[in-house]
mmCIF file with all atom_site columns, C-alpha atoms in Angstrom:
data_model
loop_
_atom_site.group_PDB
_atom_site.id
_atom_site.type_symbol
_atom_site.label_atom_id
_atom_site.label_alt_id
_atom_site.label_comp_id
_atom_site.label_asym_id
_atom_site.label_entity_id
_atom_site.label_seq_id
_atom_site.pdbx_PDB_ins_code
_atom_site.Cartn_x
_atom_site.Cartn_y
_atom_site.Cartn_z
_atom_site.occupancy
_atom_site.B_iso_or_equiv
_atom_site.pdbx_formal_charge
_atom_site.auth_seq_id
_atom_site.auth_comp_id
_atom_site.auth_asym_id
_atom_site.auth_atom_id
_atom_site.pdbx_PDB_model_num
ATOM 1   C CA . MET A 1 1   ? 0.000   0.000  0.000  1.00 52.00 ? 1207 MET A CA 1
ATOM 2   C CA . LYS A 1 2   ? 1.403   3.368  -0.970 1.00 56.00 ? 1208 LYS A CA 1
ATOM 3   C CA . SER A 1 3   ? 2.150   5.701  1.930  1.00 61.00 ? 1209 SER A CA 1
ATOM 4   C CA . SER A 1 4   ? 0.001   8.716  1.097  1.00 86.00 ? 1210 SER A CA 1
ATOM 5   C CA . ARG A 1 5   ? -2.671  10.985 2.454  1.00 91.00 ? 1211 ARG A CA 1
ATOM 6   C CA . ALA A 1 6   ? -5.324  9.136  0.469  1.00 93.00 ? 1212 ALA A CA 1
ATOM 7   C CA . ALA A 1 7   ? -4.336  5.829  2.062  1.00 92.00 ? 1213 ALA A CA 1
ATOM 8   C CA . TYR A 1 8   ? -4.363  7.382  5.546  1.00 94.00 ? 1214 TYR A CA 1
ATOM 9   C CA . LEU A 1 9   ? -7.779  8.934  4.906  1.00 96.00 ? 1215 LEU A CA 1
ATOM 10  C CA . VAL A 1 10  ? -9.195  5.563  3.846  1.00 96.00 ? 1216 VAL A CA 1
ATOM 11  C CA . LEU A 1 11  ? -7.675  3.876  6.907  1.00 95.00 ? 1217 LEU A CA 1
ATOM 12  C CA . LEU A 1 12  ? -9.056  6.623  9.168  1.00 97.00 ? 1218 LEU A CA 1
ATOM 13  C CA . LEU A 1 13  ? -12.556 6.278  7.709  1.00 98.00 ? 1219 LEU A CA 1
ATOM 14  C CA . ILE A 1 14  ? -12.452 2.480  8.010  1.00 97.00 ? 1220 ILE A CA 1
ATOM 15  C CA . THR A 1 15  ? -11.328 2.781  11.637 1.00 97.00 ? 1221 THR A CA 1
ATOM 16  C CA . ILE A 1 16  ? -14.065 5.276  12.500 1.00 96.00 ? 1222 ILE A CA 1
ATOM 17  C CA . THR A 1 17  ? -16.683 3.102  10.793 1.00 96.00 ? 1223 THR A CA 1
ATOM 18  C CA . LEU A 1 18  ? -15.541 -0.018 12.651 1.00 96.00 ? 1224 LEU A CA 1
ATOM 19  C CA . GLY A 1 19  ? -15.546 1.895  15.936 1.00 94.00 ? 1225 GLY A CA 1
ATOM 20  C CA . LEU A 1 20  ? -19.084 3.187  15.427 1.00 93.00 ? 1226 LEU A CA 1
ATOM 21  C CA . ILE A 1 21  ? -20.368 -0.217 14.331 1.00 94.00 ? 1227 ILE A CA 1
ATOM 22  C CA . GLY A 1 22  ? -18.658 -1.858 17.293 1.00 92.00 ? 1228 GLY A CA 1
ATOM 23  C CA . ARG A 1 23  ? -20.487 0.417  19.738 1.00 86.00 ? 1229 ARG A CA 1
ATOM 24  C CA . ARG A 1 24  ? -23.816 -0.785 18.341 1.00 90.00 ? 1230 ARG A CA 1
ATOM 25  C CA . LEU A 1 25  ? -23.029 -4.507 18.630 1.00 92.00 ? 1231 LEU A CA 1
ATOM 26  C CA . SER A 1 26  ? -23.468 -5.867 22.137 1.00 90.00 ? 1232 SER A CA 1
ATOM 27  C CA . PHE A 1 27  ? -21.024 -8.744 21.633 1.00 93.00 ? 1233 PHE A CA 1
ATOM 28  C CA . VAL A 1 28  ? -18.123 -6.377 20.829 1.00 92.00 ? 1234 VAL A CA 1
ATOM 29  C CA . PRO A 1 29  ? -16.262 -5.436 24.029 1.00 92.00 ? 1235 PRO A CA 1
ATOM 30  C CA . LEU A 1 30  ? -16.291 -1.711 24.822 1.00 88.00 ? 1236 LEU A CA 1
ATOM 31  C CA . ALA A 1 31  ? -12.496 -1.767 24.993 1.00 93.00 ? 1237 ALA A CA 1
ATOM 32  C CA . THR A 1 32  ? -12.442 -2.488 21.258 1.00 95.00 ? 1238 THR A CA 1
ATOM 33  C CA . GLY A 1 33  ? -13.997 0.901  20.593 1.00 94.00 ? 1239 GLY A CA 1
ATOM 34  C CA . ASP A 1 34  ? -11.475 2.557  22.894 1.00 95.00 ? 1240 ASP A CA 1
ATOM 35  C CA . ALA A 1 35  ? -8.588  0.883  21.082 1.00 97.00 ? 1241 ALA A CA 1
ATOM 36  C CA . LEU A 1 36  ? -10.039 1.952  17.730 1.00 98.00 ? 1242 LEU A CA 1
ATOM 37  C CA . TRP A 1 37  ? -10.418 5.519  19.024 1.00 97.00 ? 1243 TRP A CA 1
ATOM 38  C CA . ALA A 1 38  ? -6.655  5.673  19.621 1.00 98.00 ? 1244 ALA A CA 1
ATOM 39  C CA . VAL A 1 39  ? -6.039  4.062  16.224 1.00 98.00 ? 1245 VAL A CA 1
ATOM 40  C CA . ALA A 1 40  ? -8.186  6.779  14.616 1.00 98.00 ? 1246 ALA A CA 1
ATOM 41  C CA . VAL A 1 41  ? -6.042  9.413  16.331 1.00 98.00 ? 1247 VAL A CA 1
ATOM 42  C CA . PHE A 1 42  ? -2.951  7.697  14.877 1.00 98.00 ? 1248 PHE A CA 1
ATOM 43  C CA . TRP A 1 43  ? -4.356  7.618  11.322 1.00 97.00 ? 1249 TRP A CA 1
ATOM 44  C CA . GLY A 1 44  ? -5.573  11.215 11.691 1.00 97.00 ? 1250 GLY A CA 1
ATOM 45  C CA . LEU A 1 45  ? -2.095  12.349 12.674 1.00 98.00 ? 1251 LEU A CA 1
ATOM 46  C CA . HIS A 1 46  ? -0.641  10.420 9.744  1.00 95.00 ? 1252 HIS A CA 1
ATOM 47  C CA . LEU A 1 47  ? -3.149  12.111 7.454  1.00 96.00 ? 1253 LEU A CA 1
ATOM 48  C CA . LEU A 1 48  ? -1.891  15.505 8.650  1.00 96.00 ? 1254 LEU A CA 1
ATOM 49  C CA . THR A 1 49  ? 1.795   14.517 8.535  1.00 95.00 ? 1255 THR A CA 1
ATOM 50  C CA . PRO A 1 50  ? 2.160   11.633 6.062  1.00 90.00 ? 1256 PRO A CA 1
ATOM 51  C CA . LYS A 1 51  ? 5.947   11.614 6.077  1.00 90.00 ? 1257 LYS A CA 1
ATOM 52  C CA . ALA A 1 52  ? 6.320   11.550 9.857  1.00 93.00 ? 1258 ALA A CA 1
ATOM 53  C CA . ARG A 1 53  ? 7.986   8.581  11.475 1.00 94.00 ? 1259 ARG A CA 1
ATOM 54  C CA . THR A 1 54  ? 5.657   5.883  12.719 1.00 94.00 ? 1260 THR A CA 1
ATOM 55  C CA . PHE A 1 55  ? 7.100   5.659  16.221 1.00 96.00 ? 1261 PHE A CA 1
ATOM 56  C CA . ARG A 1 56  ? 6.773   9.408  16.808 1.00 97.00 ? 1262 ARG A CA 1
ATOM 57  C CA . LEU A 1 57  ? 3.189   9.469  15.600 1.00 97.00 ? 1263 LEU A CA 1
ATOM 58  C CA . ALA A 1 58  ? 2.373   6.438  17.728 1.00 98.00 ? 1264 ALA A CA 1
ATOM 59  C CA . LEU A 1 59  ? 3.783   8.188  20.777 1.00 98.00 ? 1265 LEU A CA 1
ATOM 60  C CA . VAL A 1 60  ? 1.908   11.427 20.032 1.00 98.00 ? 1266 VAL A CA 1
ATOM 61  C CA . ALA A 1 61  ? -1.340  9.513  19.387 1.00 98.00 ? 1267 ALA A CA 1
ATOM 62  C CA . LEU A 1 62  ? -0.914  7.675  22.671 1.00 98.00 ? 1268 LEU A CA 1
ATOM 63  C CA . LEU A 1 63  ? -0.234  10.921 24.553 1.00 98.00 ? 1269 LEU A CA 1
ATOM 64  C CA . ILE A 1 64  ? -3.300  12.566 22.995 1.00 98.00 ? 1270 ILE A CA 1
ATOM 65  C CA . SER A 1 65  ? -5.422  9.544  23.910 1.00 98.00 ? 1271 SER A CA 1
ATOM 66  C CA . TYR A 1 66  ? -4.134  9.568  27.482 1.00 98.00 ? 1272 TYR A CA 1
ATOM 67  C CA . ALA A 1 67  ? -4.672  13.336 27.755 1.00 97.00 ? 1273 ALA A CA 1
ATOM 68  C CA . VAL A 1 68  ? -8.282  13.031 26.601 1.00 96.00 ? 1274 VAL A CA 1
ATOM 69  C CA . GLU A 1 69  ? -8.854  10.191 29.072 1.00 96.00 ? 1275 GLU A CA 1
ATOM 70  C CA . PHE A 1 70  ? -7.345  12.117 31.988 1.00 96.00 ? 1276 PHE A CA 1
ATOM 71  C CA . SER A 1 71  ? -9.354  15.199 30.971 1.00 94.00 ? 1277 SER A CA 1
ATOM 72  C CA . GLN A 1 72  ? -12.440 13.174 31.886 1.00 94.00 ? 1278 GLN A CA 1
ATOM 73  C CA . LEU A 1 73  ? -11.470 13.654 35.519 1.00 94.00 ? 1279 LEU A CA 1
ATOM 74  C CA . TRP A 1 74  ? -12.157 17.380 35.061 1.00 93.00 ? 1280 TRP A CA 1
ATOM 75  C CA . GLN A 1 75  ? -15.873 17.966 35.516 1.00 90.00 ? 1281 GLN A CA 1
ATOM 76  C CA . ALA A 1 76  ? -16.357 21.644 34.644 1.00 92.00 ? 1282 ALA A CA 1
ATOM 77  C CA . SER A 1 77  ? -20.040 22.268 33.899 1.00 93.00 ? 1283 SER A CA 1
ATOM 78  C CA . TRP A 1 78  ? -19.401 23.449 30.328 1.00 93.00 ? 1284 TRP A CA 1
ATOM 79  C CA . LEU A 1 79  ? -17.266 20.369 29.682 1.00 92.00 ? 1285 LEU A CA 1
ATOM 80  C CA . VAL A 1 80  ? -19.886 18.020 31.123 1.00 91.00 ? 1286 VAL A CA 1
ATOM 81  C CA . GLN A 1 81  ? -22.465 19.710 28.903 1.00 94.00 ? 1287 GLN A CA 1
ATOM 82  C CA . LEU A 1 82  ? -20.198 19.320 25.857 1.00 93.00 ? 1288 LEU A CA 1
ATOM 83  C CA . ARG A 1 83  ? -19.634 15.640 26.676 1.00 93.00 ? 1289 ARG A CA 1
ATOM 84  C CA . SER A 1 84  ? -23.404 15.096 26.793 1.00 92.00 ? 1290 SER A CA 1
ATOM 85  C CA . THR A 1 85  ? -23.650 15.803 23.047 1.00 94.00 ? 1291 THR A CA 1
ATOM 86  C CA . LEU A 1 86  ? -22.978 13.017 20.532 1.00 91.00 ? 1292 LEU A CA 1
ATOM 87  C CA . PRO A 1 87  ? -19.848 14.675 19.054 1.00 91.00 ? 1293 PRO A CA 1
ATOM 88  C CA . GLY A 1 88  ? -18.579 15.485 22.549 1.00 91.00 ? 1294 GLY A CA 1
ATOM 89  C CA . LYS A 1 89  ? -19.219 11.942 23.721 1.00 89.00 ? 1295 LYS A CA 1
ATOM 90  C CA . LEU A 1 90  ? -17.440 10.447 20.704 1.00 89.00 ? 1296 LEU A CA 1
ATOM 91  C CA . LEU A 1 91  ? -14.448 12.793 20.835 1.00 91.00 ? 1297 LEU A CA 1
ATOM 92  C CA . LEU A 1 92  ? -14.010 13.398 24.573 1.00 91.00 ? 1298 LEU A CA 1
ATOM 93  C CA . GLY A 1 93  ? -15.617 10.395 26.249 1.00 89.00 ? 1299 GLY A CA 1
ATOM 94  C CA . GLN A 1 94  ? -17.605 10.601 29.447 1.00 87.00 ? 1300 GLN A CA 1
ATOM 95  C CA . GLY A 1 95  ? -15.824 9.094  32.412 1.00 89.00 ? 1301 GLY A CA 1
ATOM 96  C CA . PHE A 1 96  ? -12.277 8.163  33.320 1.00 93.00 ? 1302 PHE A CA 1
ATOM 97  C CA . LEU A 1 97  ? -11.452 4.460  33.257 1.00 94.00 ? 1303 LEU A CA 1
ATOM 98  C CA . TYR A 1 98  ? -7.901  3.229  33.734 1.00 95.00 ? 1304 TYR A CA 1
ATOM 99  C CA . THR A 1 99  ? -8.780  0.262  31.500 1.00 96.00 ? 1305 THR A CA 1
ATOM 100 C CA . ASP A 1 100 ? -9.193  2.706  28.615 1.00 96.00 ? 1306 ASP A CA 1
ATOM 101 C CA . LEU A 1 101 ? -5.487  3.525  28.948 1.00 98.00 ? 1307 LEU A CA 1
ATOM 102 C CA . ILE A 1 102 ? -4.716  -0.160 28.421 1.00 98.00 ? 1308 ILE A CA 1
ATOM 103 C CA . ALA A 1 103 ? -7.026  -0.281 25.390 1.00 98.00 ? 1309 ALA A CA 1
ATOM 104 C CA . TYR A 1 104 ? -5.350  2.798  23.889 1.00 98.00 ? 1310 TYR A CA 1
ATOM 105 C CA . THR A 1 105 ? -1.921  1.248  24.394 1.00 98.00 ? 1311 THR A CA 1
ATOM 106 C CA . LEU A 1 106 ? -2.978  -2.033 22.790 1.00 98.00 ? 1312 LEU A CA 1
ATOM 107 C CA . GLY A 1 107 ? -4.646  -0.215 19.895 1.00 98.00 ? 1313 GLY A CA 1
ATOM 108 C CA . ILE A 1 108 ? -1.586  1.895  19.147 1.00 98.00 ? 1314 ILE A CA 1
ATOM 109 C CA . THR A 1 109 ? 0.733   -1.098 19.462 1.00 98.00 ? 1315 THR A CA 1
ATOM 110 C CA . GLY A 1 110 ? -1.439  -3.080 17.079 1.00 97.00 ? 1316 GLY A CA 1
ATOM 111 C CA . VAL A 1 111 ? -1.720  -0.312 14.502 1.00 97.00 ? 1317 VAL A CA 1
ATOM 112 C CA . VAL A 1 112 ? 2.056   0.142  14.436 1.00 97.00 ? 1318 VAL A CA 1
ATOM 113 C CA . PHE A 1 113 ? 2.439   -3.533 13.509 1.00 95.00 ? 1319 PHE A CA 1
ATOM 114 C CA . VAL A 1 114 ? -0.352  -3.274 10.923 1.00 92.00 ? 1320 VAL A CA 1
ATOM 115 C CA . LYS A 1 115 ? 1.211   -0.180 9.386  1.00 91.00 ? 1321 LYS A CA 1
ATOM 116 C CA . GLN A 1 116 ? 4.619   -1.805 9.238  1.00 89.00 ? 1322 GLN A CA 1
ATOM 117 C CA . TYR A 1 117 ? 3.103   -4.814 7.476  1.00 87.00 ? 1323 TYR A CA 1
ATOM 118 C CA . LEU A 1 118 ? 0.997   -2.823 5.006  1.00 80.00 ? 1324 LEU A CA 1
ATOM 119 C CA . PHE A 1 119 ? 3.547   -0.211 4.069  1.00 77.00 ? 1325 PHE A CA 1
ATOM 120 C CA . THR A 1 120 ? 6.797   -2.185 4.115  1.00 78.00 ? 1326 THR A CA 1
ATOM 121 C CA . ARG A 1 121 ? 5.272   -5.065 2.176  1.00 72.00 ? 1327 ARG A CA 1
ATOM 122 C CA . SER A 1 122 ? 4.403   -2.796 -0.740 1.00 65.00 ? 1328 SER A CA 1
ATOM 123 C CA . LYS A 1 123 ? 7.775   -1.058 -0.638 1.00 64.00 ? 1329 LYS A CA 1
ATOM 124 C CA . GLY A 1 124 ? 9.619   -4.339 -0.907 1.00 59.00 ? 1330 GLY A CA 1
ATOM 125 C CA . SER A 1 125 ? 10.395  -5.761 2.490  1.00 51.00 ? 1331 SER A CA 1
ATOM 126 C CA . SER A 1 126 ? 13.055  -7.915 0.848  1.00 49.00 ? 1332 SER A CA 1
ATOM 127 C CA . THR A 1 127 ? 15.177  -4.770 0.573  1.00 48.00 ? 1333 THR A CA 1
ATOM 128 C CA . GLY A 1 128 ? 14.903  -4.239 4.306  1.00 47.00 ? 1334 GLY A CA 1
ATOM 129 C CA . GLN A 1 129 ? 13.172  -0.885 3.999  1.00 49.00 ? 1335 GLN A CA 1
ATOM 130 C CA . THR A 1 130 ? 11.028  0.248  6.899  1.00 50.00 ? 1336 THR A CA 1
ATOM 131 C CA . VAL A 1 131 ? 8.881   3.259  7.577  1.00 48.00 ? 1337 VAL A CA 1
ATOM 132 C CA . CYS A 1 132 ? 9.782   3.754  11.217 1.00 53.00 ? 1338 CYS A CA 1
#
């Protein structure tokens, strides 16, 4: 798969779609949606900076995910009101759970491996090229 903005946009849209579908299916663990949320942050960052190194973007995506999770401890009335809307709920979450931090970490770890597989395979992994 070619490393480009178009590819990252497609991957972001697929991730968002899977996350939204997963929230509607009772047999899909909630942690799956949390992991996909962090993955969407990763693909979104890659969309904005397609030539950035994978490890750096993974770290930034993880820090953003953690920051959003910890922000849920702050219960300012305007923020609670924002989180009660659908966009606010989807982007900011509603309540702090330490298990979400684990899901974010697993999601980012998984997407790094997926990206390495997708993008090094098409570039010719036999030459030893990587995108990290």
